[in-house]
């Protein structure tokens, strides 16, 4: 029974560590024909935003643009510049070919084509990054509950001790 508990503890720990890794997202999806280009159906047919809405982005994830035309670029811009397709004051510019962008915070990110007329035809992307507490970065234990007198219960030490004992036991069994 103790061995089973140890194995389960190890599996949970390894799962938590594996989940904490950043992911790479190819903009539009790996199999997509919706790379960085003007949408065929105009702005109402922006498949890139549809793709982004179906994904869960977290801080640390990386967006990878494939097949950006040599004459184009990807601009990270403010929401106001995204809506108006203003290419004159980007936050960051990714040049032609393949570009990579690390999502370094939670909240919205706005990307537009470096060619204003392409942006106005719908070549733009909005990505929303989940807050850390919604996903895989939320690995720290919950705050300790309060006793009826308002003082904290020492649950944090128990969680740390249980995790530590599980790791030591798992390592002992592996040796």
N, CA, C and O atoms as a DFTB+ gen file, in Angstrom:
700 C
 N C O
     1  1       0.822      -1.198       0.000
     2  2       0.000       0.000       0.000
     3  2       0.866       1.262       0.000
     4  3       0.592       2.220      -0.722
     5  1       1.927       1.239       0.835
     6  2       2.819       2.399       0.908
     7  2       3.503       2.625      -0.431
     8  3       3.712       3.763      -0.852
     9  1       3.847       1.530      -1.092
    10  2       4.499       1.646      -2.396
    11  2       3.549       2.284      -3.423
    12  3       3.979       3.094      -4.246
    13  1       2.270       1.921      -3.375
    14  2       1.268       2.486      -4.275
    15  2       1.115       3.983      -4.030
    16  3       1.043       4.768      -4.976
    17  1       1.066       4.376      -2.763
    18  2       0.954       5.795      -2.416
    19  2       2.166       6.560      -2.931
    20  3       2.032       7.672      -3.440
    21  1       3.334       5.970      -2.802
    22  2       4.562       6.605      -3.283
    23  2       4.534       6.773      -4.796
    24  3       4.886       7.829      -5.322
    25  1       4.116       5.737      -5.475
    26  2       4.052       5.796      -6.937
    27  2       3.046       6.858      -7.379
    28  3       3.313       7.622      -8.307
    29  1       1.912       6.905      -6.727
    30  2       0.896       7.915      -7.061
    31  2       1.440       9.309      -6.781
    32  3       1.238      10.222      -7.582
    33  1       2.131       9.485      -5.648
    34  2       2.730      10.787      -5.317
    35  2       3.730      11.211      -6.384
    36  3       3.758      12.370      -6.799
    37  1       4.546      10.265      -6.822
    38  2       5.540      10.560      -7.845
    39  2       4.873      10.928      -9.169
    40  3       5.308      11.861      -9.845
    41  1       3.837      10.213      -9.536
    42  2       3.110      10.515     -10.778
    43  2       2.500      11.911     -10.718
    44  3       2.569      12.664     -11.690
    45  1       1.906      12.256      -9.583
    46  2       1.307      13.589      -9.435
    47  2       2.376      14.662      -9.531
    48  3       2.176      15.673     -10.204
    49  1       3.509      14.460      -8.870
    50  2       4.585      15.443      -8.911
    51  2       5.125      15.605     -10.323
    52  3       5.303      16.729     -10.792
    53  1       5.385      14.506     -11.002
    54  2       5.900      14.584     -12.368
    55  2       4.893      15.216     -13.316
    56  3       5.277      15.948     -14.229
    57  1       3.611      14.944     -13.111
    58  2       2.570      15.568     -13.936
    59  2       2.561      17.069     -13.726
    60  3       2.436      17.833     -14.684
    61  1       2.692      17.496     -12.480
    62  2       2.704      18.930     -12.178
    63  2       3.906      19.601     -12.820
    64  3       3.790      20.710     -13.343
    65  1       5.059      18.944     -12.787
    66  2       6.246      19.519     -13.405
    67  2       6.103      19.564     -14.921
    68  3       6.494      20.550     -15.545
    69  1       5.556      18.523     -15.518
    70  2       5.387      18.488     -16.967
    71  2       4.412      19.555     -17.434
    72  3       4.602      20.145     -18.497
    73  1       3.386      19.807     -16.662
    74  2       2.367      20.779     -17.026
    75  2       2.915      22.194     -16.966
    76  3       2.368      23.087     -17.613
    77  1       3.984      22.424     -16.203
    78  2       4.484      23.772     -16.014
    79  2       5.351      24.265     -17.169
    80  3       5.766      25.424     -17.167
    81  1       5.633      23.419     -18.149
    82  2       6.464      23.816     -19.259
    83  2       5.704      24.727     -20.218
    84  3       4.501      24.573     -20.425
    85  1       6.432      25.677     -20.798
    86  2       5.835      26.561     -21.788
    87  2       5.562      25.770     -23.068
    88  3       6.271      24.815     -23.384
    89  1       4.540      26.176     -23.787
    90  2       4.204      25.532     -25.050
    91  2       4.540      26.454     -26.206
    92  3       4.533      27.677     -26.064
    93  1       4.837      25.853     -27.356
    94  2       5.008      26.606     -28.596
    95  2       3.740      26.426     -29.409
    96  3       3.271      25.307     -29.613
    97  1       3.197      27.532     -29.868
    98  2       1.998      27.512     -30.704
    99  2       2.356      28.045     -32.083
   100  3       2.814      29.181     -32.211
   101  1       2.152      27.242     -33.103
   102  2       2.301      27.737     -34.468
   103  2       1.020      28.490     -34.786
   104  3      -0.071      27.920     -34.758
   105  1       1.160      29.763     -35.084
   106  2      -0.007      30.621     -35.313
   107  2      -0.840      30.044     -36.447
   108  3      -0.353      29.855     -37.562
   109  1      -2.098      29.768     -36.144
   110  2      -3.016      29.162     -37.102
   111  2      -3.110      27.657     -36.945
   112  3      -4.033      27.034     -37.471
   113  1      -2.155      27.059     -36.219
   114  2      -2.151      25.609     -36.026
   115  2      -1.182      24.922     -36.961
   116  3      -0.875      25.436     -38.036
   117  1      -0.701      23.761     -36.554
   118  2       0.307      23.025     -37.331
   119  2      -0.182      22.628     -38.711
   120  3       0.571      22.701     -39.682
   121  1      -1.423      22.211     -38.805
   122  2      -1.960      21.721     -40.077
   123  2      -2.704      22.809     -40.855
   124  3      -3.274      22.553     -41.916
   125  1      -2.685      24.008     -40.315
   126  2      -3.503      25.080     -40.872
   127  2      -2.947      25.643     -42.166
   128  3      -1.738      25.669     -42.396
   129  1      -3.858      26.087     -42.989
   130  2      -3.490      26.868     -44.169
   131  2      -3.754      28.336     -43.868
   132  3      -3.741      29.178     -44.767
   133  1      -3.996      28.638     -42.584
   134  2      -4.293      29.995     -42.142
   135  2      -3.038      30.610     -41.552
   136  3      -3.014      30.953     -40.371
   137  1      -2.007      30.752     -42.351
   138  2      -0.794      31.372     -41.859
   139  2      -0.966      32.886     -41.897
   140  3      -2.074      33.382     -42.104
   141  1       0.103      33.606     -41.704
   142  2       0.053      35.063     -41.624
   143  2      -0.143      35.656     -43.011
   144  3       0.817      35.919     -43.735
   145  1      -1.407      35.860     -43.364
   146  2      -1.741      36.453     -44.655
   147  2      -3.131      37.081     -44.571
   148  3      -3.859      36.875     -43.599
   149  1      -3.482      37.834     -45.582
   150  2      -4.797      38.467     -45.626
   151  2      -5.848      37.364     -45.740
   152  3      -5.744      36.507     -46.618
   153  1      -6.869      37.372     -44.857
   154  2      -7.912      36.335     -44.945
   155  2      -8.666      36.432     -46.261
   156  3      -8.990      37.528     -46.719
   157  1      -8.940      35.304     -46.856
   158  2      -9.622      35.257     -48.148
   159  2     -11.027      35.849     -48.079
   160  3     -11.503      36.442     -49.047
   161  1     -11.695      35.688     -46.924
   162  2     -13.066      36.160     -46.803
   163  2     -13.208      37.533     -46.160
   164  3     -14.322      37.931     -45.817
   165  1     -12.124      38.260     -45.990
   166  2     -12.194      39.577     -45.360
   167  2     -12.153      39.484     -43.844
   168  3     -11.971      38.406     -43.279
   169  1     -12.326      40.628     -43.194
   170  2     -12.167      40.709     -41.742
   171  2     -13.133      39.804     -40.990
   172  3     -12.766      39.250     -39.953
   173  1     -14.339      39.640     -41.476
   174  2     -15.301      38.782     -40.795
   175  2     -14.924      37.304     -40.886
   176  3     -15.517      36.469     -40.202
   177  1     -13.957      36.981     -41.713
   178  2     -13.517      35.604     -41.884
   179  2     -12.114      35.401     -41.294
   180  3     -11.346      34.578     -41.794
   181  1     -11.781      36.142     -40.241
   182  2     -10.445      36.062     -39.659
   183  2     -10.281      34.742     -38.910
   184  3     -10.628      34.637     -37.733
   185  1      -9.751      33.746     -39.601
   186  2      -9.562      32.426     -39.025
   187  2      -8.490      32.403     -37.951
   188  3      -8.505      31.523     -37.090
   189  1      -7.554      33.354     -37.977
   190  2      -6.521      33.401     -36.948
   191  2      -7.132      33.716     -35.581
   192  3      -6.751      33.111     -34.579
   193  1      -8.070      34.652     -35.536
   194  2      -8.712      34.954     -34.253
   195  2      -9.581      33.785     -33.799
   196  3      -9.679      33.521     -32.601
   197  1     -10.197      33.099     -34.716
   198  2     -10.973      31.907     -34.371
   199  2     -10.041      30.850     -33.780
   200  3     -10.369      30.217     -32.777
   201  1      -8.881      30.664     -34.406
   202  2      -7.879      29.727     -33.891
   203  2      -7.446      30.135     -32.477
   204  3      -7.364      29.286     -31.589
   205  1      -7.173      31.412     -32.267
   206  2      -6.709      31.896     -30.958
   207  2      -7.769      31.684     -29.880
   208  3      -7.434      31.356     -28.742
   209  1      -9.034      31.868     -30.222
   210  2     -10.113      31.685     -29.248
   211  2     -10.225      30.233     -28.797
   212  3     -10.700      29.972     -27.692
   213  1      -9.803      29.290     -29.619
   214  2      -9.905      27.876     -29.278
   215  2      -8.743      27.392     -28.408
   216  3      -8.780      26.266     -27.911
   217  1      -7.718      28.215     -28.215
   218  2      -6.533      27.804     -27.466
   219  2      -6.475      28.485     -26.108
   220  3      -7.081      29.536     -25.897
   221  1      -5.741      27.875     -25.197
   222  2      -5.494      28.421     -23.863
   223  2      -4.024      28.815     -23.797
   224  3      -3.141      27.958     -23.748
   225  1      -3.775      30.112     -23.797
   226  2      -2.411      30.620     -23.746
   227  2      -2.072      31.010     -22.314
   228  3      -2.913      31.527     -21.579
   229  1      -0.822      30.751     -21.933
   230  2      -0.355      31.082     -20.593
   231  2       0.968      31.822     -20.694
   232  3       1.684      31.712     -21.689
   233  1       1.276      32.566     -19.664
   234  2       2.532      33.304     -19.618
   235  2       3.690      32.336     -19.808
   236  3       3.745      31.285     -19.170
   237  1       4.611      32.700     -20.691
   238  2       5.753      31.843     -21.000
   239  2       5.588      31.083     -22.301
   240  3       6.574      30.608     -22.864
   241  1       4.359      30.956     -22.793
   242  2       4.135      30.284     -24.073
   243  2       4.749      31.118     -25.197
   244  3       4.950      32.324     -25.054
   245  1       5.040      30.458     -26.313
   246  2       5.675      31.119     -27.449
   247  2       4.783      30.983     -28.679
   248  3       4.333      29.888     -29.015
   249  1       4.534      32.104     -29.341
   250  2       3.830      32.095     -30.625
   251  2       4.876      32.049     -31.728
   252  3       5.862      32.784     -31.689
   253  1       4.657      31.181     -32.713
   254  2       5.583      31.043     -33.832
   255  2       4.811      31.319     -35.109
   256  3       3.832      30.640     -35.416
   257  1       5.261      32.324     -35.849
   258  2       4.652      32.633     -37.141
   259  2       5.448      31.934     -38.223
   260  3       6.671      32.055     -38.283
   261  1       4.755      31.208     -39.071
   262  2       5.387      30.547     -40.210
   263  2       4.990      31.294     -41.478
   264  3       3.893      31.846     -41.570
   265  1       5.870      31.304     -42.423
   266  2       5.586      31.819     -43.763
   267  2       5.161      33.282     -43.796
   268  3       4.221      33.638     -44.507
   269  1       5.838      34.126     -43.038
   270  2       5.584      35.566     -43.153
   271  2       6.317      36.041     -44.399
   272  3       7.520      35.826     -44.544
   273  1       5.584      36.688     -45.294
   274  2       6.181      37.153     -46.552
   275  2       7.339      38.111     -46.275
   276  3       7.325      38.854     -45.294
   277  1       8.333      38.082     -47.149
   278  2       9.515      38.934     -46.957
   279  2       9.162      40.410     -46.957
   280  3       9.871      41.214     -46.353
   281  1       8.089      40.773     -47.618
   282  2       7.687      42.178     -47.677
   283  2       6.820      42.578     -46.475
   284  3       6.490      43.755     -46.323
   285  1       6.449      41.619     -45.624
   286  2       5.544      41.875     -44.501
   287  2       6.284      41.721     -43.180
   288  3       7.459      41.355     -43.151
   289  1       5.594      41.999     -42.107
   290  2       6.102      41.776     -40.757
   291  2       4.905      41.607     -39.835
   292  3       3.761      41.815     -40.237
   293  1       5.185      41.228     -38.598
   294  2       4.155      41.107     -37.579
   295  2       4.461      42.172     -36.540
   296  3       5.575      42.234     -36.020
   297  1       3.480      43.008     -36.236
   298  2       3.673      44.061     -35.251
   299  2       2.837      43.774     -34.013
   300  3       1.642      43.500     -34.118
   301  1       3.460      43.837     -32.841
   302  2       2.678      43.846     -31.607
   303  2       2.309      45.303     -31.378
   304  3       3.170      46.182     -31.415
   305  1       1.025      45.557     -31.142
   306  2       0.536      46.930     -31.001
   307  2      -0.436      47.032     -29.823
   308  3      -0.831      46.022     -29.240
   309  1      -0.811      48.262     -29.486
   310  2      -1.819      48.505     -28.461
   311  2      -3.196      48.149     -29.013
   312  3      -3.359      47.966     -30.219
   313  1      -4.170      48.053     -28.139
   314  2      -5.534      47.747     -28.579
   315  2      -6.039      48.822     -29.538
   316  3      -6.672      48.517     -30.548
   317  1      -5.755      50.071     -29.215
   318  2      -6.192      51.192     -30.063
   319  2      -5.590      51.070     -31.462
   320  3      -6.290      51.250     -32.458
   321  1      -4.286      50.762     -31.537
   322  2      -3.638      50.613     -32.842
   323  2      -4.117      49.358     -33.566
   324  3      -4.162      49.338     -34.796
   325  1      -4.470      48.321     -32.828
   326  2      -5.037      47.101     -33.408
   327  2      -6.356      47.429     -34.101
   328  3      -6.586      47.033     -35.243
   329  1      -7.211      48.154     -33.400
   330  2      -8.530      48.485     -33.945
   331  2      -8.444      49.411     -35.151
   332  3      -9.243      49.292     -36.080
   333  1      -7.480      50.337     -35.146
   334  2      -7.373      51.301     -36.247
   335  2      -6.343      50.896     -37.310
   336  3      -6.180      51.586     -38.317
   337  1      -5.643      49.759     -37.075
   338  2      -4.592      49.298     -37.982
   339  2      -3.463      50.319     -38.138
   340  3      -2.941      50.518     -39.235
   341  1      -3.101      50.948     -37.049
   342  2      -2.012      51.925     -37.046
   343  2      -0.683      51.182     -36.943
   344  3      -0.405      50.540     -35.930
   345  1       0.135      51.268     -37.985
   346  2       1.417      50.563     -38.037
   347  2       2.605      51.449     -37.652
   348  3       3.746      50.988     -37.691
   349  1       2.363      52.699     -37.285
   350  2       3.459      53.652     -37.092
   351  2       4.155      53.572     -35.740
   352  3       5.282      54.050     -35.616
   353  1       3.535      52.990     -34.728
   354  2       4.129      52.991     -33.387
   355  2       4.006      51.621     -32.715
   356  3       3.353      51.499     -31.679
   357  1       4.630      50.585     -33.300
   358  2       4.484      49.245     -32.717
   359  2       5.243      49.110     -31.389
   360  3       6.226      49.807     -31.143
   361  1       4.767      48.212     -30.561
   362  2       5.472      47.869     -29.319
   363  2       6.687      47.025     -29.673
   364  3       7.765      47.194     -29.103
   365  1       6.496      46.109     -30.627
   366  2       7.570      45.222     -31.081
   367  2       7.294      44.833     -32.519
   368  3       6.141      44.751     -32.941
   369  1       8.367      44.591     -33.275
   370  2       8.220      44.181     -34.669
   371  2       8.967      42.869     -34.904
   372  3      10.133      42.725     -34.536
   373  1       8.271      41.923     -35.521
   374  2       8.889      40.669     -35.946
   375  2       9.041      40.751     -37.461
   376  3       8.061      40.937     -38.183
   377  1      10.253      40.613     -37.926
   378  2      10.528      40.746     -39.358
   379  2      10.095      39.509     -40.138
   380  3       9.570      38.549     -39.574
   381  1      10.322      39.555     -41.417
   382  2       9.888      38.520     -42.365
   383  2      10.340      37.114     -42.004
   384  3      11.190      36.914     -41.136
   385  1       9.757      36.160     -42.685
   386  2       9.982      34.718     -42.532
   387  2       9.355      34.220     -41.244
   388  3       8.202      34.550     -40.965
   389  1      10.064      33.446     -40.456
   390  2       9.480      32.886     -39.238
   391  2       9.800      33.794     -38.053
   392  3      10.958      34.131     -37.804
   393  1       8.753      34.180     -37.332
   394  2       8.934      35.026     -36.157
   395  2       8.480      34.306     -34.910
   396  3       7.557      33.493     -34.955
   397  1       9.130      34.603     -33.789
   398  2       8.752      34.013     -32.505
   399  2       8.487      35.130     -31.515
   400  3       9.198      36.134     -31.480
   401  1       7.451      34.937     -30.710
   402  2       7.077      35.935     -29.719
   403  2       6.709      35.223     -28.426
   404  3       5.836      34.355     -28.427
   405  1       7.363      35.579     -27.319
   406  2       7.064      34.985     -26.018
   407  2       6.004      35.813     -25.313
   408  3       6.152      37.023     -25.143
   409  1       4.939      35.147     -24.907
   410  2       3.861      35.784     -24.152
   411  2       4.344      35.883     -22.706
   412  3       4.378      34.881     -21.992
   413  1       4.716      37.088     -22.274
   414  2       5.403      37.249     -21.000
   415  2       4.538      37.749     -19.846
   416  3       5.052      38.076     -18.777
   417  1       3.238      37.808     -20.061
   418  2       2.321      38.280     -19.016
   419  2       0.917      37.801     -19.329
   420  3       0.645      37.332     -20.434
   421  1       0.028      37.919     -18.358
   422  2      -1.370      37.595     -18.651
   423  2      -2.040      38.817     -19.271
   424  3      -1.546      39.939     -19.160
   425  1      -3.173      38.574     -19.927
   426  2      -3.917      39.663     -20.555
   427  2      -3.871      39.565     -22.070
   428  3      -3.339      38.600     -22.620
   429  1      -4.431      40.566     -22.744
   430  2      -4.490      40.524     -24.204
   431  2      -3.202      40.997     -24.885
   432  3      -2.502      41.874     -24.379
   433  1      -2.909      40.408     -26.022
   434  2      -1.828      40.835     -26.911
   435  2      -2.469      41.084     -28.271
   436  3      -3.360      40.345     -28.689
   437  1      -2.015      42.117     -28.949
   438  2      -2.591      42.480     -30.242
   439  2      -1.479      42.493     -31.298
   440  3      -0.421      43.092     -31.102
   441  1      -1.745      41.822     -32.418
   442  2      -0.779      41.738     -33.506
   443  2      -1.468      42.132     -34.813
   444  3      -2.608      41.750     -35.079
   445  1      -0.742      42.905     -35.614
   446  2      -1.260      43.299     -36.927
   447  2      -0.156      43.135     -37.972
   448  3       1.028      43.047     -37.646
   449  1      -0.579      43.097     -39.229
   450  2       0.376      43.070     -40.328
   451  2       1.110      44.409     -40.366
   452  3       0.541      45.457     -40.059
   453  1       2.384      44.348     -40.748
   454  2       3.147      45.580     -40.911
   455  2       2.731      46.373     -42.138
   456  3       3.178      47.503     -42.330
   457  1       1.885      45.791     -42.961
   458  2       1.348      46.487     -44.145
   459  2      -0.078      46.911     -43.795
   460  3      -0.965      46.070     -43.647
   461  1      -0.285      48.202     -43.666
   462  2      -1.564      48.736     -43.169
   463  2      -2.763      48.233     -43.960
   464  3      -3.781      47.879     -43.365
   465  1      -2.669      48.191     -45.272
   466  2      -3.825      47.755     -46.069
   467  2      -4.156      46.283     -45.813
   468  3      -5.317      45.886     -45.908
   469  1      -3.150      45.476     -45.491
   470  2      -3.409      44.070     -45.145
   471  2      -4.140      43.978     -43.811
   472  3      -5.067      43.181     -43.656
   473  1      -3.723      44.790     -42.858
   474  2      -4.406      44.818     -41.562
   475  2      -5.868      45.206     -41.747
   476  3      -6.759      44.588     -41.165
   477  1      -6.107      46.226     -42.553
   478  2      -7.482      46.685     -42.768
   479  2      -8.345      45.628     -43.447
   480  3      -9.573      45.679     -43.371
   481  1      -7.699      44.666     -44.113
   482  2      -8.434      43.561     -44.724
   483  2      -8.558      42.369     -43.775
   484  3      -9.081      41.320     -44.152
   485  1      -8.075      42.535     -42.543
   486  2      -8.274      41.494     -41.533
   487  2      -7.050      40.687     -41.142
   488  3      -7.170      39.707     -40.407
   489  1      -5.869      41.079     -41.619
   490  2      -4.665      40.335     -41.260
   491  2      -4.173      40.828     -39.900
   492  3      -3.262      41.650     -39.804
   493  1      -4.807      40.297     -38.856
   494  2      -4.448      40.664     -37.488
   495  2      -4.868      39.552     -36.547
   496  3      -5.643      38.668     -36.910
   497  1      -4.345      39.612     -35.337
   498  2      -4.554      38.535     -34.383
   499  2      -4.617      39.102     -32.973
   500  3      -3.792      39.927     -32.580
   501  1      -5.609      38.646     -32.222
   502  2      -5.721      38.986     -30.798
   503  2      -5.577      37.697     -30.000
   504  3      -6.286      36.722     -30.247
   505  1      -4.646      37.701     -29.032
   506  2      -4.380      36.543     -28.184
   507  2      -4.584      36.968     -26.738
   508  3      -4.059      37.996     -26.310
   509  1      -5.343      36.184     -25.988
   510  2      -5.558      36.472     -24.575
   511  2      -4.848      35.406     -23.754
   512  3      -5.096      34.210     -23.909
   513  1      -3.950      35.869     -22.871
   514  2      -3.177      34.976     -22.008
   515  2      -3.875      34.892     -20.662
   516  3      -4.174      35.910     -20.038
   517  1      -4.133      33.658     -20.220
   518  2      -4.808      33.439     -18.944
   519  2      -3.944      33.909     -17.791
   520  3      -2.716      33.875     -17.872
   521  1      -4.584      34.347     -16.717
   522  2      -3.859      34.693     -15.496
   523  2      -3.215      33.438     -14.941
   524  3      -3.748      32.342     -15.113
   525  1      -2.085      33.581     -14.283
   526  2      -1.337      32.431     -13.780
   527  2      -2.157      31.534     -12.875
   528  3      -1.958      30.320     -12.883
   529  1      -3.057      32.078     -12.108
   530  2      -3.824      31.249     -11.176
   531  2      -4.852      30.366     -11.877
   532  3      -5.492      29.539     -11.226
   533  1      -5.025      30.524     -13.190
   534  2      -5.974      29.696     -13.931
   535  2      -5.345      28.437     -14.494
   536  3      -6.051      27.591     -15.043
   537  1      -4.038      28.293     -14.373
   538  2      -3.483      27.166     -15.090
   539  2      -2.271      26.560     -14.471
   540  3      -2.125      26.494     -13.250
   541  1      -1.395      26.114     -15.349
   542  2      -0.302      25.261     -14.934
   543  2       0.736      25.955     -14.074
   544  3       1.542      25.269     -13.446
   545  1       0.760      27.270     -14.011
   546  2       1.738      27.963     -13.183
   547  2       1.281      28.033     -11.720
   548  3       2.041      28.463     -10.853
   549  1       0.064      27.619     -11.452
   550  2      -0.488      27.704     -10.096
   551  2      -0.136      26.452      -9.307
   552  3      -1.027      25.704      -8.903
   553  1       1.156      26.217      -9.082
   554  2       1.584      25.011      -8.415
   555  2       1.820      25.210      -6.932
   556  3       1.995      24.234      -6.202
   557  1       1.831      26.450      -6.469
   558  2       2.053      26.669      -5.045
   559  2       0.793      26.304      -4.279
   560  3      -0.313      26.418      -4.807
   561  1       0.958      25.857      -3.015
   562  2      -0.206      25.455      -2.233
   563  2      -1.133      26.630      -1.953
   564  3      -0.715      27.788      -1.954
   565  1      -2.390      26.311      -1.717
   566  2      -3.369      27.340      -1.376
   567  2      -3.011      27.934      -0.018
   568  3      -2.341      27.274       0.777
   569  1      -3.443      29.175       0.271
   570  2      -3.172      29.770       1.568
   571  2      -3.751      28.909       2.688
   572  3      -4.772      28.244       2.513
   573  1      -3.087      28.934       3.829
   574  2      -3.540      28.142       4.967
   575  2      -4.890      28.652       5.458
   576  3      -5.104      29.863       5.522
   577  1      -5.800      27.750       5.804
   578  2      -7.097      28.172       6.318
   579  2      -6.943      28.821       7.695
   580  3      -5.951      28.612       8.394
   581  1      -7.943      29.608       8.060
   582  2      -7.910      30.279       9.357
   583  2      -8.673      29.486      10.398
   584  3      -9.671      28.833      10.094
   585  1      -8.183      29.552      11.654
   586  2      -8.904      28.971      12.784
   587  2     -10.018      29.923      13.168
   588  3     -10.082      31.046      12.668
   589  1     -10.884      29.486      14.040
   590  2     -12.003      30.331      14.455
   591  2     -11.535      31.602      15.155
   592  3     -12.259      32.597      15.163
   593  1     -10.311      31.588      15.757
   594  2      -9.805      32.787      16.426
   595  2      -9.071      33.728      15.475
   596  3      -8.543      34.753      15.908
   597  1      -9.032      33.390      14.176
   598  2      -8.413      34.254      13.174
   599  2      -6.970      33.905      12.876
   600  3      -6.408      34.449      11.926
   601  1      -6.336      33.018      13.647
   602  2      -4.953      32.642      13.373
   603  2      -4.912      31.598      12.259
   604  3      -5.912      30.937      11.977
   605  1      -3.758      31.459      11.637
   606  2      -3.609      30.544      10.504
   607  2      -3.332      29.126      10.975
   608  3      -2.648      28.907      11.975
   609  1      -3.883      28.156      10.226
   610  2      -3.606      26.745      10.450
   611  2      -2.325      26.425       9.696
   612  3      -2.120      26.956       8.604
   613  1      -1.467      25.590      10.228
   614  2      -0.177      25.284       9.611
   615  2      -0.263      24.270       8.489
   616  3       0.496      23.301       8.501
   617  1      -1.136      24.441       7.535
   618  2      -1.318      23.469       6.454
   619  2      -0.162      23.480       5.463
   620  3       0.130      22.454       4.849
   621  1       0.499      24.621       5.298
   622  2       1.580      24.725       4.325
   623  2       2.704      23.752       4.656
   624  3       3.231      23.088       3.763
   625  1       3.074      23.659       5.926
   626  2       4.120      22.735       6.341
   627  2       3.726      21.296       6.080
   628  3       4.569      20.486       5.697
   629  1       2.482      20.967       6.277
   630  2       2.002      19.609       6.038
   631  2       2.094      19.258       4.561
   632  3       2.521      18.158       4.211
   633  1       1.698      20.182       3.693
   634  2       1.771      19.932       2.252
   635  2       3.223      19.746       1.844
   636  3       3.539      18.808       1.112
   637  1       4.118      20.624       2.304
   638  2       5.526      20.532       1.950
   639  2       6.133      19.246       2.486
   640  3       6.898      18.588       1.782
   641  1       5.808      18.879       3.712
   642  2       6.334      17.669       4.316
   643  2       5.856      16.438       3.546
   644  3       6.639      15.529       3.271
   645  1       4.571      16.413       3.203
   646  2       4.028      15.264       2.464
   647  2       4.695      15.135       1.106
   648  3       5.021      14.028       0.677
   649  1       4.897      16.243       0.432
   650  2       5.553      16.209      -0.870
   651  2       6.997      15.753      -0.725
   652  3       7.475      14.928      -1.503
   653  1       7.687      16.291       0.268
   654  2       9.077      15.915       0.516
   655  2       9.211      14.446       0.858
   656  3      10.103      13.774       0.340
   657  1       8.343      13.931       1.720
   658  2       8.379      12.514       2.085
   659  2       8.117      11.656       0.862
   660  3       8.782      10.640       0.665
   661  1       7.160      12.051       0.039
   662  2       6.860      11.301      -1.186
   663  2       8.063      11.249      -2.120
   664  3       8.363      10.200      -2.692
   665  1       8.760      12.388      -2.279
   666  2       9.938      12.420      -3.143
   667  2      11.069      11.561      -2.594
   668  3      11.682      10.787      -3.329
   669  1      11.342      11.698      -1.306
   670  2      12.416      10.918      -0.694
   671  2      12.106       9.427      -0.802
   672  3      12.980       8.627      -1.136
   673  1      10.851       9.061      -0.517
   674  2      10.462       7.657      -0.606
   675  2      10.601       7.142      -2.029
   676  3      11.106       6.042      -2.250
   677  1      10.150       7.945      -3.002
   678  2      10.243       7.533      -4.408
   679  2      11.704       7.367      -4.815
   680  3      12.045       6.394      -5.488
   681  1      12.564       8.288      -4.424
   682  2      13.975       8.174      -4.747
   683  2      14.598       6.955      -4.085
   684  3      15.407       6.260      -4.699
   685  1      14.220       6.687      -2.817
   686  2      14.730       5.524      -2.093
   687  2      14.353       4.244      -2.833
   688  3      15.180       3.344      -2.977
   689  1      13.087       4.159      -3.310
   690  2      12.640       2.953      -3.993
   691  2      13.316       2.766      -5.348
   692  3      13.490       1.640      -5.814
   693  1      13.692       3.871      -5.971
   694  2      14.348       3.787      -7.273
   695  2      15.805       3.342      -7.163
   696  3      16.365       2.794      -8.111
   697  1      16.422       3.585      -5.986
   698  2      17.838       3.237      -5.789
   699  2      18.036       1.829      -5.431
   700  3      19.171       1.396      -5.236
